[in-house]
CSV table of C-alpha atoms in Angstrom, one decimal:
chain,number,residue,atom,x,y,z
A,176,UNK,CA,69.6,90.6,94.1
A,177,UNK,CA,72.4,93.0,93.8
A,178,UNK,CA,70.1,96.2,95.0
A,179,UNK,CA,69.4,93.9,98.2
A,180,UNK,CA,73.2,94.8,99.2
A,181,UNK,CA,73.3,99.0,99.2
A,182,UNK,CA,69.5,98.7,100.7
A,183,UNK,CA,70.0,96.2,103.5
A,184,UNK,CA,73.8,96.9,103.6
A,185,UNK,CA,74.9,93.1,104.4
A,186,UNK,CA,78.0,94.2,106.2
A,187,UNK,CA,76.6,97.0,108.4
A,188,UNK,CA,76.5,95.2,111.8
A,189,UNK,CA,80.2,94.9,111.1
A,190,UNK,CA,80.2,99.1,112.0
A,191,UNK,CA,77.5,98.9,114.8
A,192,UNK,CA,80.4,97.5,116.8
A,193,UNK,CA,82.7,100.1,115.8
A,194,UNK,CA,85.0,99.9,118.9
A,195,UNK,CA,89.0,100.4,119.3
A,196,UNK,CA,89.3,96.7,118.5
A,197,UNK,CA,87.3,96.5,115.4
A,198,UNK,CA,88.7,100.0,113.9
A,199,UNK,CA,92.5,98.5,114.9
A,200,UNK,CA,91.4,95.2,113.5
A,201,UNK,CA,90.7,96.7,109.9
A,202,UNK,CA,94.0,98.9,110.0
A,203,UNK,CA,96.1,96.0,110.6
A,204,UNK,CA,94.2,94.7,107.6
A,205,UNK,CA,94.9,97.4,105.4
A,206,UNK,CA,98.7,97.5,106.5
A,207,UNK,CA,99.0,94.2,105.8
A,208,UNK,CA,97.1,94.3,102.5
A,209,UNK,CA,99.9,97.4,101.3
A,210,UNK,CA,103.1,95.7,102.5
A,211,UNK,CA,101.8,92.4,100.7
A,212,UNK,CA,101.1,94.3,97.4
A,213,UNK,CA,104.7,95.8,97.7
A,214,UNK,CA,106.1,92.5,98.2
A,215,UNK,CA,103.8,91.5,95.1
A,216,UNK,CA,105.6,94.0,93.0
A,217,UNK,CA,109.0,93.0,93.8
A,218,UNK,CA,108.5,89.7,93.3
A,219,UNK,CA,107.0,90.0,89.9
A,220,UNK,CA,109.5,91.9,88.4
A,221,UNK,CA,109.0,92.6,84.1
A,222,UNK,CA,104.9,91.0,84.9
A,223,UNK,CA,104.4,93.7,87.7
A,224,UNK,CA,102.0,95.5,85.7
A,225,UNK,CA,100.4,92.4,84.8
A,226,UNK,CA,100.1,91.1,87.8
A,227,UNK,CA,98.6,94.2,89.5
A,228,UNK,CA,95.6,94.2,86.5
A,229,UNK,CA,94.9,90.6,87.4
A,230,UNK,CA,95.0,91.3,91.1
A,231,UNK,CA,92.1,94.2,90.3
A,232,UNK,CA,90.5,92.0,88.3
A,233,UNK,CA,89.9,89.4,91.1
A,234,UNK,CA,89.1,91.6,93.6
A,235,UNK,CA,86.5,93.1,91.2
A,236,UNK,CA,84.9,89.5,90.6
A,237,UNK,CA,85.0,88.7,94.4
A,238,UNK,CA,83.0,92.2,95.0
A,239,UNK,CA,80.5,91.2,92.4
A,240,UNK,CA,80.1,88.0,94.3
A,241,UNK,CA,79.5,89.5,97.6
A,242,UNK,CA,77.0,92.1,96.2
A,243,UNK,CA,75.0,89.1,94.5
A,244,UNK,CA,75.7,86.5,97.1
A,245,UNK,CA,77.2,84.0,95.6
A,246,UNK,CA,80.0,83.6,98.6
A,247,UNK,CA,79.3,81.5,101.8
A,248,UNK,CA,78.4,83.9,104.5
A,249,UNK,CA,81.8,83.3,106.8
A,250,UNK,CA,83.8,84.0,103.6
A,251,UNK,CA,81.9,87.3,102.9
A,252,UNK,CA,81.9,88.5,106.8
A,253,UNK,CA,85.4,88.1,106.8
A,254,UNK,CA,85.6,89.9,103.2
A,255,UNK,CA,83.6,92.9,105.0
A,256,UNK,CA,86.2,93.8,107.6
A,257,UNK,CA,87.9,95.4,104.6
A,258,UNK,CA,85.9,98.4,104.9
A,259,UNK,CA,83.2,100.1,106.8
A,260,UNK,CA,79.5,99.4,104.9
A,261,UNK,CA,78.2,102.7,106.1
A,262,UNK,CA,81.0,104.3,103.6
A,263,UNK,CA,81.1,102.1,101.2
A,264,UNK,CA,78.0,100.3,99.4
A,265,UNK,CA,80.4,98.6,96.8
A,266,UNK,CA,82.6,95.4,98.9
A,267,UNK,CA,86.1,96.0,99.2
A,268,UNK,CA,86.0,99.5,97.5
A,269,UNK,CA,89.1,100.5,99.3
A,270,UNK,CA,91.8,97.4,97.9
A,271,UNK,CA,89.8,97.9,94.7
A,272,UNK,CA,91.0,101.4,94.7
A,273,UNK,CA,94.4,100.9,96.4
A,274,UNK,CA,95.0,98.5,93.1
A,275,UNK,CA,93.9,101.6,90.8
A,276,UNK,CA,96.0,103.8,92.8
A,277,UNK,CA,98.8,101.4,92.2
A,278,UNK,CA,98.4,100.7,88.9
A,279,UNK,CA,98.3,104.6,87.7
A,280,UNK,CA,101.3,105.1,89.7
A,281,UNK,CA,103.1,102.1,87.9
A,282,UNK,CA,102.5,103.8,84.5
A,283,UNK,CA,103.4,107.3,85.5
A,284,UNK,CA,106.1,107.1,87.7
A,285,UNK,CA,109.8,105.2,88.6
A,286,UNK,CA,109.3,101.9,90.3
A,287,UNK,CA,110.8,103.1,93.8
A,288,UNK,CA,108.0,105.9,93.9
A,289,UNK,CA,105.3,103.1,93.4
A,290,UNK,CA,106.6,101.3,96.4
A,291,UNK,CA,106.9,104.1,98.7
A,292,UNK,CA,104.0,106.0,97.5
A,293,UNK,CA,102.2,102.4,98.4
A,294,UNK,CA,104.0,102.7,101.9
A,295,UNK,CA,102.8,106.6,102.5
A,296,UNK,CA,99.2,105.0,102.1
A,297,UNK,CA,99.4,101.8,103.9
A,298,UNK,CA,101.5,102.8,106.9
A,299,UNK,CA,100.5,106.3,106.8
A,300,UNK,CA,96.9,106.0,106.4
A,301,UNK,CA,96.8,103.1,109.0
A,302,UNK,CA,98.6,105.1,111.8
A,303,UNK,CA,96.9,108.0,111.7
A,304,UNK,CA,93.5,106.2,111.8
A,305,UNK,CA,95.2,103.8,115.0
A,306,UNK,CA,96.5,106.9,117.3
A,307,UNK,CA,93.7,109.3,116.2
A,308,UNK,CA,91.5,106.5,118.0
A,309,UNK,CA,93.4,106.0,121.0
A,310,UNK,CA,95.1,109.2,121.4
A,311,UNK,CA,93.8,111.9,119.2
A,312,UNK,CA,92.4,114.7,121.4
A,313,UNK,CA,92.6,118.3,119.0
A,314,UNK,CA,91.0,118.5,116.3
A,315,UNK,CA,92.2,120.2,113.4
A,316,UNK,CA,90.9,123.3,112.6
A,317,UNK,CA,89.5,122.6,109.4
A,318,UNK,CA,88.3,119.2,110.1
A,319,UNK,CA,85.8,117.8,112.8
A,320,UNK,CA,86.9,114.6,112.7
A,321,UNK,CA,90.6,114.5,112.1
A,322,UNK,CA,93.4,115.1,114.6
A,323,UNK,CA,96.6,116.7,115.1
A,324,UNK,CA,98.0,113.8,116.7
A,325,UNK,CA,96.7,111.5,114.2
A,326,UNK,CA,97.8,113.4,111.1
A,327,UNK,CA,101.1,113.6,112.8
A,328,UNK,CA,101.7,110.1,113.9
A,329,UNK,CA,100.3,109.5,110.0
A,330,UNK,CA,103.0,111.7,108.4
A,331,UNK,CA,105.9,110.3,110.9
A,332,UNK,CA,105.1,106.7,109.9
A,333,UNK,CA,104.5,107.7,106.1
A,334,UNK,CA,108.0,109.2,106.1
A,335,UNK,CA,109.5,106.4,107.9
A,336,UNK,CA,108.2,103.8,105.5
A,337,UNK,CA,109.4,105.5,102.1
A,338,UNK,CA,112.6,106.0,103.1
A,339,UNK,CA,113.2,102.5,102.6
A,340,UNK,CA,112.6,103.4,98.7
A,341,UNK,CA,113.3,107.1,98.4
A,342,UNK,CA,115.5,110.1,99.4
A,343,UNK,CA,114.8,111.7,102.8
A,344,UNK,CA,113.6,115.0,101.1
A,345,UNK,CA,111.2,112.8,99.0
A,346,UNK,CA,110.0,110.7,101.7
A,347,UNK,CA,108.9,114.1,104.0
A,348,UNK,CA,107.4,116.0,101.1
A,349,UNK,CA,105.0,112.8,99.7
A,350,UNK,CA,104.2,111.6,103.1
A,351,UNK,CA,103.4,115.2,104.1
A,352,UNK,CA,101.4,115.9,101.2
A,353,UNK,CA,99.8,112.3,100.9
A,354,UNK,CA,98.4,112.9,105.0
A,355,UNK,CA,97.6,116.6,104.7
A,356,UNK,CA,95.5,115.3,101.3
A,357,UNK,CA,93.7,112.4,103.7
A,358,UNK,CA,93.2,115.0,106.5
A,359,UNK,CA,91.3,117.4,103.9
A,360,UNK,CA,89.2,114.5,101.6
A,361,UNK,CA,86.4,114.0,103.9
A,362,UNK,CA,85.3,117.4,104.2
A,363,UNK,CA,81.7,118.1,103.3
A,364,UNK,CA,82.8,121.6,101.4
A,365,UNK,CA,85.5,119.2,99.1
A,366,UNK,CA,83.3,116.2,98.6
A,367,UNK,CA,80.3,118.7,97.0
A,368,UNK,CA,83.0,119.2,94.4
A,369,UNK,CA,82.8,115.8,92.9
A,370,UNK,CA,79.2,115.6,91.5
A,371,UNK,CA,79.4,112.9,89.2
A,372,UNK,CA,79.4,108.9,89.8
A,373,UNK,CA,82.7,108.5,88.6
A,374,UNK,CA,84.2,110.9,90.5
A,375,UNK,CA,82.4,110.0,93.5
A,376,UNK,CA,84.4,106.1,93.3
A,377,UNK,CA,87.6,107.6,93.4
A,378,UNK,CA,87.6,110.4,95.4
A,379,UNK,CA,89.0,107.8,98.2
A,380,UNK,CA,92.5,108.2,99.5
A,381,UNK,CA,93.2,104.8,99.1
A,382,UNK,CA,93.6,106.2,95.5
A,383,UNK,CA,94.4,109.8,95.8
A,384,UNK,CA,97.2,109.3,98.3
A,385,UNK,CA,99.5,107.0,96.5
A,386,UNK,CA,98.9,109.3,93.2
A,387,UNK,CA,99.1,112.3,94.8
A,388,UNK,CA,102.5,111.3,96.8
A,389,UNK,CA,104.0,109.8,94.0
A,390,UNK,CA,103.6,112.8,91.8
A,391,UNK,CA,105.1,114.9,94.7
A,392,UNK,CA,108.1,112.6,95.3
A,393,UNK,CA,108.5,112.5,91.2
A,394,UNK,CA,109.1,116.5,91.2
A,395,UNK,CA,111.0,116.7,94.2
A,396,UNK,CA,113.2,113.6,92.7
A,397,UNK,CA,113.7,116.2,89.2
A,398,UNK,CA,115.8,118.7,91.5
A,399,UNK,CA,117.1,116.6,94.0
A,400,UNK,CA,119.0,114.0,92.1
């Protein structure tokens, strides 16, 4: 039954061995999964849009299948390494939302901003998490869990990544902001702001960042073109 999933949490032993090589291992994955969708886009040209509701759509169907477990059990293990179970009860929550957060962008803003507001998150998000692992020793001030030398490493490989789309000035300022907005998200005092359900889904970077950069990098782009 589908409440057997958030009670027995069917991918949880997938976070009881949360080592360095499982934490790198889902990274990779969700680098991977952001250079593919910009790839995607390219490709598809005039059916972008399209393509990127269908892509949600599957992904939706596929999580519905996991929850009631209608997927062989290799297919939905490897399905799980998407995300961590202990923060997310819904399967693959965080492409689910990356496809939200790329969507929204597509209707707001240019098409280069939707690819490098796509990088900020993939390579951005993935980096910091990589070297606040293995190297990240001081904390920031306002966060237990996050470090400077993972928020750095985040912003320097955010920036990197969307200047292959955008100007320099618009490539600091979203991958600045999109990091600075992932260092902040998890904080107890900012997630008792979103009370209801719906709010609760997407208050995930995986959808805030891309929004949230692209709309920085779309005002910087009104005075620096």
């Amino acid at each position: 039954m589908a409440n057997n999933y958030t009670q027995d949490l069917k991918c949880d032993y997938l976070d009881k061995k949360a080592i360095l090589k499982g934490e790198v291992e889902r990274q990779l994955i969700h680098l991977s999964t952001g250079i593919i969708l910009i790839l995607l886009i390219r490709a598809a040209g005039d059916m972008a849009l399209t393509l990127l509701l269908f892509l949600l759509a599957f992904h939706v169907i596929i999580s519905i299948a996991i929850i009631f477990d209608k997927l062989p059990l290799q297919l939905s293990t490897f399905l799980c390494k998407w995300g961590r179970a202990s923060k997310q009860t819904i399967p693959l929550k965080g492409t689910i939302l990356l496809l939200c957060g790329a969507i929204l962008s597509f209707i707001l803003f240019p098409e280069e901003i939707v690819y490098a507001s796509i990088a900020i998150v993939a390579f951005g998000d993935s980096i910091a998490t990589i070297a606040g692992v293995l190297v990240g020793r001081h904390r920031l001030p306002y966060s237990g869990k996050k470090t400077v030398e993972g928020t750095g490493s985040g912003i320097i490989a955010a920036f990197l990544a969307a200047l292959f789309f955008v100007t320099p000035v618009q490539a600091f300022i979203g991958a600045a902001g999109g990091m600075l907005l992932e260092s902040v998200i998890g904080l107890q005092t900012i997630r008792e702001l979103n009370s209801q359900i719906i709010s609760r889904f997407f208050f995930n970077d995986n959808f805030l960042i891309p929004v949230f950069s692209g709309l920085l990098m779309f005002i910087v782009g009104l005075f620096y073109t």
